[in-house]
Tab-separated table of C-alpha atoms in Angstrom:
chain	number	residue	atom	x	y	z
A	1	MET	CA	23.299	16.998	-48.602
A	2	HIS	CA	24.294	16.256	-44.412
A	3	PRO	CA	26.153	18.463	-42.515
A	4	PRO	CA	29.532	18.261	-41.808
A	5	ILE	CA	29.898	15.212	-38.823
A	6	PRO	CA	31.807	17.614	-36.084
A	7	PRO	CA	35.414	16.740	-35.194
A	8	PRO	CA	35.829	14.773	-31.839
A	9	LYS	CA	36.839	18.276	-29.814
A	10	ALA	CA	34.227	19.903	-31.167
A	11	LEU	CA	31.537	17.325	-30.621
A	12	GLN	CA	32.315	16.403	-26.746
A	13	ARG	CA	32.326	20.836	-26.316
A	14	ARG	CA	28.089	21.195	-28.152
A	15	ARG	CA	27.680	18.215	-25.065
A	16	ALA	CA	29.509	19.836	-21.959
A	17	LEU	CA	27.639	22.766	-23.785
A	18	GLN	CA	24.237	20.750	-23.876
A	19	ALA	CA	24.841	19.117	-19.959
A	20	LEU	CA	25.398	22.640	-18.983
A	21	ALA	CA	22.195	24.480	-20.353
A	22	ALA	CA	20.082	20.927	-18.739
A	23	CYS	CA	21.076	21.557	-15.134
A	24	LEU	CA	20.454	25.427	-15.868
A	25	CYS	CA	17.046	24.048	-16.776
A	26	ALA	CA	16.278	22.100	-14.600
A	27	PRO	CA	15.152	24.390	-11.951
A	28	ALA	CA	12.701	26.194	-13.767
A	29	GLY	CA	11.442	22.847	-15.190
A	30	ALA	CA	10.497	21.242	-11.524
A	31	ALA	CA	8.866	25.244	-10.722
A	32	TRP	CA	6.908	24.162	-13.919
A	33	ALA	CA	6.017	20.164	-12.696
A	34	GLU	CA	5.239	21.624	-9.531
A	35	ASP	CA	3.175	24.425	-10.725
A	36	ARG	CA	1.280	21.550	-12.746
A	37	TYR	CA	0.564	19.520	-9.646
A	38	PRO	CA	-1.442	17.384	-9.941
A	39	SER	CA	-1.194	15.265	-13.268
A	40	ARG	CA	-2.275	12.143	-12.405
A	41	PRO	CA	-3.950	10.540	-9.283
A	42	VAL	CA	-2.367	10.766	-5.619
A	43	THR	CA	-3.027	8.106	-3.506
A	44	LEU	CA	-3.560	8.468	0.429
A	45	VAL	CA	-2.511	5.917	3.145
A	46	VAL	CA	-4.463	5.034	5.337
A	47	PRO	CA	-2.336	3.073	7.767
A	48	GLN	CA	-5.292	1.526	9.391
A	49	ALA	CA	-8.403	-1.620	8.364
A	50	ALA	CA	-10.726	-0.179	6.409
A	51	GLY	CA	-14.766	0.658	8.733
A	52	GLY	CA	-12.297	2.931	11.072
A	53	ALA	CA	-12.354	7.071	11.950
A	54	ASN	CA	-9.065	7.691	10.054
A	55	ASP	CA	-10.882	5.418	6.583
A	56	ALA	CA	-13.702	7.239	7.239
A	57	ILE	CA	-11.655	11.185	6.942
A	58	ALA	CA	-9.808	9.659	4.369
A	59	ARG	CA	-12.664	8.997	1.835
A	60	VAL	CA	-14.192	12.300	2.945
A	61	LEU	CA	-11.465	14.420	2.384
A	62	ALA	CA	-10.106	12.427	-1.034
A	63	GLN	CA	-13.528	12.944	-2.399
A	64	ARG	CA	-13.770	16.300	-2.200
A	65	LEU	CA	-10.054	16.807	-2.797
A	66	SER	CA	-10.319	15.182	-6.266
A	67	GLU	CA	-13.178	17.728	-6.805
A	68	GLN	CA	-11.160	20.529	-6.209
A	69	MET	CA	-7.774	19.470	-8.033
A	70	GLY	CA	-9.421	17.624	-10.755
A	71	GLN	CA	-7.528	14.376	-10.209
A	72	SER	CA	-8.671	11.354	-8.659
A	73	VAL	CA	-7.225	11.183	-4.889
A	74	VAL	CA	-7.262	7.056	-4.733
A	75	VAL	CA	-7.191	5.702	-0.811
A	76	ASP	CA	-5.310	3.375	-0.105
A	77	ASN	CA	-5.602	1.275	3.170
A	78	ARG	CA	-2.514	-0.794	4.822
A	79	PRO	CA	-3.543	-1.855	8.326
A	80	GLY	CA	-0.968	-3.562	10.764
A	81	ALA	CA	1.691	-3.272	13.525
A	82	GLY	CA	-0.309	-0.399	14.469
A	83	GLY	CA	0.137	1.837	11.787
A	84	MET	CA	3.526	1.394	11.659
A	85	LEU	CA	4.254	-0.277	8.932
A	86	ALA	CA	1.946	1.786	6.099
A	87	THR	CA	4.072	4.659	7.809
A	88	ALA	CA	7.175	3.567	7.436
A	89	ALA	CA	6.552	2.088	3.809
A	90	THR	CA	5.439	5.711	3.092
A	91	ALA	CA	7.423	7.608	4.610
A	92	ARG	CA	10.567	5.907	2.293
A	93	ALA	CA	7.911	7.249	-1.062
A	94	ARG	CA	8.970	9.533	-4.065
A	95	PRO	CA	8.844	12.787	-2.658
A	96	ASP	CA	6.783	13.862	-4.973
A	97	GLY	CA	3.304	14.622	-3.465
A	98	TYR	CA	1.434	11.763	-5.336
A	99	THR	CA	2.125	9.781	-1.925
A	100	LEU	CA	0.779	10.876	0.943
A	101	LEU	CA	-0.193	9.738	4.743
A	102	LEU	CA	-3.941	9.958	6.494
A	103	THR	CA	-2.666	8.590	9.924
A	104	ALA	CA	-4.336	8.963	13.168
A	105	ASP	CA	-2.302	10.840	16.305
A	106	SER	CA	-2.132	6.432	17.624
A	107	ALA	CA	0.701	5.857	14.824
A	108	HIS	CA	2.341	9.094	14.640
A	109	VAL	CA	3.092	9.912	17.871
A	110	ILE	CA	2.404	7.021	19.735
A	111	GLY	CA	3.547	4.434	18.109
A	112	PRO	CA	6.651	5.308	18.015
A	113	ALA	CA	6.925	4.595	21.690
A	114	LEU	CA	5.297	1.523	22.248
A	115	TYR	CA	7.551	-0.223	19.394
A	116	ARG	CA	11.509	-0.903	19.536
A	117	SER	CA	12.116	-0.467	16.421
A	118	PRO	CA	8.914	1.421	14.319
A	119	GLY	CA	10.767	1.752	11.300
A	120	PHE	CA	11.106	5.668	10.329
A	121	ASP	CA	11.247	9.073	12.399
A	122	PRO	CA	7.909	11.141	12.760
A	123	VAL	CA	9.319	14.718	13.363
A	124	LYS	CA	12.592	14.211	10.250
A	125	ASP	CA	10.379	11.408	7.947
A	126	PHE	CA	7.868	13.802	7.189
A	127	GLU	CA	6.386	16.923	6.023
A	128	PRO	CA	3.769	17.885	7.673
A	129	VAL	CA	0.993	18.831	5.465
A	130	ALA	CA	-2.340	19.347	7.609
A	131	PRO	CA	-4.448	19.069	10.404
A	132	VAL	CA	-7.431	17.231	9.224
A	133	ALA	CA	-10.297	16.599	11.733
A	134	THR	CA	-10.955	14.873	15.140
A	135	ALA	CA	-13.701	12.016	16.122
A	136	GLY	CA	-15.641	11.191	18.728
A	137	TYR	CA	-14.021	7.943	20.750
A	138	VAL	CA	-16.821	5.648	23.003
A	139	LEU	CA	-16.360	3.525	25.625
A	140	VAL	CA	-19.184	0.500	24.668
A	141	ALA	CA	-21.246	-2.026	25.613
A	142	HIS	CA	-23.084	-5.594	24.489
A	143	PRO	CA	-25.933	-4.660	25.388
A	144	SER	CA	-26.968	-7.132	28.039
A	145	PHE	CA	-23.755	-6.121	30.215
A	146	PRO	CA	-25.127	-5.341	33.666
A	147	ALA	CA	-23.613	-1.722	33.824
A	148	ASN	CA	-24.645	1.151	32.066
A	149	ASP	CA	-22.360	3.464	33.325
A	150	VAL	CA	-18.737	3.967	33.650
A	151	ALA	CA	-19.252	3.672	37.995
A	152	GLY	CA	-21.110	1.055	37.223
A	153	LEU	CA	-18.439	-0.801	34.952
A	154	ILE	CA	-16.101	0.109	37.648
A	155	ALA	CA	-17.697	-1.742	40.617
A	156	LEU	CA	-18.311	-4.586	39.293
A	157	ALA	CA	-14.464	-4.436	37.848
A	158	LYS	CA	-12.846	-3.639	40.987
A	159	ALA	CA	-15.603	-6.754	42.997
A	160	ARG	CA	-13.685	-8.899	39.521
A	161	PRO	CA	-10.099	-8.394	38.602
A	162	GLY	CA	-9.420	-9.790	35.374
A	163	HIS	CA	-13.089	-10.886	34.523
A	164	TYR	CA	-14.270	-8.689	31.767
A	165	ALA	CA	-12.715	-8.371	28.420
A	166	ILE	CA	-11.679	-5.289	26.669
A	167	ALA	CA	-11.558	-5.717	22.780
A	168	SER	CA	-9.236	-3.348	20.484
A	169	ALA	CA	-8.436	-2.364	16.820
A	170	GLY	CA	-5.214	-4.104	18.021
A	171	ASN	CA	-2.461	-3.903	20.016
A	172	GLY	CA	-0.380	-0.194	19.884
A	173	THR	CA	-3.674	0.704	18.601
A	174	LEU	CA	-5.813	4.442	20.101
A	175	ASN	CA	-8.307	2.466	21.871
A	176	HIS	CA	-5.528	0.158	22.957
A	177	LEU	CA	-4.678	3.233	24.669
A	178	ILE	CA	-7.275	4.743	25.960
A	179	GLY	CA	-8.335	1.085	27.339
A	180	GLU	CA	-5.176	1.142	29.144
A	181	MET	CA	-5.624	4.852	31.039
A	182	MET	CA	-8.809	4.359	31.741
A	183	GLN	CA	-7.743	1.388	33.828
A	184	LYS	CA	-5.258	2.837	35.261
A	185	ALA	CA	-7.785	5.733	36.126
A	186	ALA	CA	-10.139	4.089	37.203
A	187	GLY	CA	-7.798	1.736	39.279
A	188	ILE	CA	-9.257	-1.222	37.925
A	189	ARG	CA	-8.208	-4.842	35.862
A	190	LEU	CA	-9.717	-5.232	31.991
A	191	GLN	CA	-8.909	-8.408	29.344
A	192	HIS	CA	-7.449	-7.325	26.901
A	193	VAL	CA	-8.288	-8.982	23.501
A	194	PRO	CA	-6.832	-7.563	20.309
A	195	TYR	CA	-8.862	-7.881	17.014
A	196	LYS	CA	-7.495	-6.553	13.865
A	197	GLY	CA	-8.950	-3.260	13.327
A	198	SER	CA	-11.631	-1.087	14.707
A	199	ALA	CA	-14.949	-2.652	12.899
A	200	ALA	CA	-14.027	-6.246	13.357
A	201	ALA	CA	-13.941	-5.233	17.203
A	202	ALA	CA	-16.429	-3.737	17.166
A	203	THR	CA	-18.649	-6.493	15.438
A	204	ASP	CA	-17.875	-8.599	18.143
A	205	VAL	CA	-18.882	-6.543	21.201
A	206	ALA	CA	-22.658	-5.565	18.570
A	207	GLY	CA	-22.940	-9.875	18.933
A	208	GLY	CA	-21.543	-10.281	22.038
A	209	GLN	CA	-18.686	-12.424	22.534
A	210	VAL	CA	-16.803	-9.521	23.808
A	211	PRO	CA	-18.632	-7.063	26.722
A	212	LEU	CA	-17.054	-3.851	25.654
A	213	SER	CA	-14.465	-1.580	23.670
A	214	VAL	CA	-13.048	1.650	23.204
A	215	GLN	CA	-14.302	2.678	19.497
A	216	SER	CA	-14.237	5.488	17.412
A	217	LEU	CA	-17.908	6.944	16.792
A	218	PRO	CA	-17.188	6.215	12.734
A	219	SER	CA	-17.042	2.037	13.545
A	220	SER	CA	-19.605	2.247	16.362
A	221	ILE	CA	-22.308	4.670	15.654
A	222	ALA	CA	-24.571	2.478	13.146
A	223	PHE	CA	-24.833	-0.178	15.718
A	224	ILE	CA	-25.605	2.242	18.746
A	225	LYS	CA	-27.497	3.593	16.434
A	226	ALA	CA	-29.199	-0.052	16.149
A	227	GLY	CA	-29.026	-0.542	19.384
A	228	LYS	CA	-26.618	-3.271	19.429
A	229	LEU	CA	-24.328	-1.129	21.328
A	230	LYS	CA	-24.725	1.053	24.662
A	231	VAL	CA	-22.736	4.235	25.672
A	232	LEU	CA	-21.224	4.489	29.067
A	233	GLY	CA	-19.300	7.246	28.078
A	234	VAL	CA	-17.476	9.865	26.034
A	235	VAL	CA	-13.895	9.505	26.179
A	236	ASN	CA	-13.194	13.048	24.434
A	237	ARG	CA	-13.370	16.036	26.666
A	238	ARG	CA	-16.311	17.394	26.657
A	239	PRO	CA	-19.159	15.735	24.586
A	240	VAL	CA	-19.809	14.861	21.271
A	241	ALA	CA	-22.418	15.910	18.983
A	242	ALA	CA	-23.297	12.931	18.113
A	243	LEU	CA	-24.296	11.697	20.485
A	244	PRO	CA	-26.286	14.503	22.572
A	245	GLY	CA	-26.834	14.155	26.544
A	246	VAL	CA	-24.395	10.860	26.646
A	247	PRO	CA	-21.734	11.865	29.774
A	248	THR	CA	-18.075	11.781	29.256
A	249	ILE	CA	-16.135	9.403	31.166
A	250	GLY	CA	-14.595	12.972	32.662
A	251	GLU	CA	-16.841	13.015	34.649
A	252	THR	CA	-16.366	10.361	36.707
A	253	LEU	CA	-13.381	10.262	35.907
A	254	PRO	CA	-11.860	13.608	36.595
A	255	GLY	CA	-8.925	14.629	34.096
A	256	PHE	CA	-9.478	11.936	31.897
A	257	GLY	CA	-10.453	12.535	28.582
A	258	GLN	CA	-8.875	12.635	24.740
A	259	SER	CA	-9.437	13.889	21.822
A	260	PRO	CA	-7.752	11.479	18.778
A	261	TRP	CA	-7.134	13.656	15.821
A	262	TYR	CA	-5.895	12.883	12.385
A	263	ALA	CA	-3.523	14.687	9.693
A	264	LEU	CA	-1.947	14.432	6.740
A	265	PHE	CA	1.729	13.986	5.849
A	266	ALA	CA	4.468	14.131	2.589
A	267	PRO	CA	7.293	12.175	2.778
A	268	ALA	CA	10.482	14.584	3.799
A	269	GLY	CA	11.818	16.278	1.218
A	270	THR	CA	8.311	16.937	-1.214
A	271	PRO	CA	9.208	20.528	-2.676
A	272	ALA	CA	7.141	22.948	-0.555
A	273	ALA	CA	5.355	24.325	-3.330
A	274	ILE	CA	3.234	20.669	-3.611
A	275	VAL	CA	2.973	21.037	0.250
A	276	GLN	CA	1.836	24.608	0.580
A	277	ARG	CA	-0.568	24.341	-2.198
A	278	LEU	CA	-1.845	20.441	-0.519
A	279	GLN	CA	-2.677	22.817	2.904
A	280	ALA	CA	-4.285	25.281	0.776
A	281	GLU	CA	-6.522	22.623	-0.752
A	282	VAL	CA	-7.181	21.213	2.501
A	283	ALA	CA	-8.131	23.890	4.416
A	284	ARG	CA	-10.061	25.038	1.521
A	285	ALA	CA	-12.360	21.187	2.157
A	286	LEU	CA	-12.084	21.698	5.530
A	287	GLU	CA	-14.936	24.772	4.611
A	288	GLN	CA	-17.624	23.104	2.662
A	289	LYS	CA	-20.543	22.565	4.105
A	290	ASP	CA	-21.239	19.169	2.986
A	291	VAL	CA	-17.352	18.262	3.786
A	292	VAL	CA	-18.876	18.938	7.885
A	293	ASP	CA	-21.538	17.404	7.053
A	294	LYS	CA	-20.147	14.322	6.548
A	295	LEU	CA	-17.387	14.088	9.211
A	296	ALA	CA	-21.029	15.051	11.494
A	297	GLY	CA	-22.505	12.099	10.365
A	298	VAL	CA	-19.627	9.670	11.901
A	299	GLY	CA	-19.113	11.886	14.776
A	300	CYS	CA	-16.461	13.587	13.619
A	301	GLU	CA	-15.471	17.725	13.333
A	302	PRO	CA	-12.869	19.015	10.917
A	303	PHE	CA	-9.728	20.379	12.673
A	304	LYS	CA	-8.250	23.200	10.774
A	305	GLY	CA	-4.409	24.477	11.168
A	306	SER	CA	-1.409	25.218	9.224
A	307	SER	CA	1.626	23.036	8.463
A	308	ALA	CA	3.257	24.164	11.335
A	309	GLN	CA	0.967	24.266	13.805
A	310	LEU	CA	0.342	20.167	12.623
A	311	GLY	CA	4.192	20.490	13.306
A	312	ALA	CA	4.270	21.296	16.239
A	313	LEU	CA	1.317	19.478	17.803
A	314	VAL	CA	3.293	16.522	16.599
A	315	GLN	CA	6.792	17.593	18.307
A	316	ALA	CA	5.162	18.506	21.768
A	317	GLU	CA	2.831	15.203	21.840
A	318	LEU	CA	5.465	12.344	21.264
A	319	PRO	CA	7.417	12.976	25.165
A	320	GLN	CA	3.623	13.372	26.543
A	321	TRP	CA	2.804	9.657	24.586
A	322	ALA	CA	5.961	8.292	25.758
A	323	ARG	CA	5.022	8.984	29.605
A	324	VAL	CA	1.656	7.541	29.102
A	325	VAL	CA	3.139	3.830	27.772
A	326	LYS	CA	5.494	4.005	30.776
A	327	GLU	CA	2.860	5.160	32.821
A	328	THR	CA	0.141	2.852	31.353
A	329	GLY	CA	2.486	-0.436	30.946
A	330	ALA	CA	1.460	-1.227	27.948
A	331	THR	CA	2.851	-3.868	25.386
A	332	VAL	CA	2.306	-4.543	22.299
A	333	ASP	CA	3.382	-7.873	22.768
């Protein structure tokens, strides 16, 4: 025999009680889901093309996180507009920890000063997770270039202003800005040639189509080791281990130097438990010898820190880079 059909009022009351019970249980259910994170593959958005520093760092980290967390971490390269397009898209992703952003300082703290409408707020739209690495950067030239160091380049450029070209990964990218800063510090003028990615720029310099470029070591070290590019100077404030004996640009231009960084972010609103889990996993990964060795192999070093420290770094560098953009007159048109 079927149970009696409840009268309409009793049915309404039962449904109301069921709805209330569901609401009361929601926080526990959400916590349970966070405890099980990740339960499916995680996407690591890289807002630059394959072959550059950000891509190399992302692939080292993704492999290690996949092993540690027992789920695939997939790198998704989305280049364009100096990283603005992919960064803005990731800011609008569901804040559940399954779409993350591994980005360069150029896209996160420089881009907003270069673009009138970057499409995101680097502070309000993201949860800082953890810094990941710093990369070696170098000023390189085709082997036939007549100068062998920064002093020689300055002498040539002052004798023929605007004659020599310098390739970059694109308008508004970090190597574009570094090149502009170097020119301002040296009092020289070079012709900027933007490419669609660091790898394309490095390939054309190695092929002799353009004489100069600022490059990350991940995008240029193979060419350097093969003798297809020569290093005029190291961009970083101190020499890099991958290029022993190569002087910094700051030794010729006192006060000049940059140490580009790369970090992991999540869309704003991502649960604190997931952010904390990811921060702990990144910290664990950066302690592993294989990760350290792989980063060193492409001229990078681990950059350890907490989500709070990363947040403070972003807040501190936004006004600094805005000033650099204004002083150099760099544009993205």
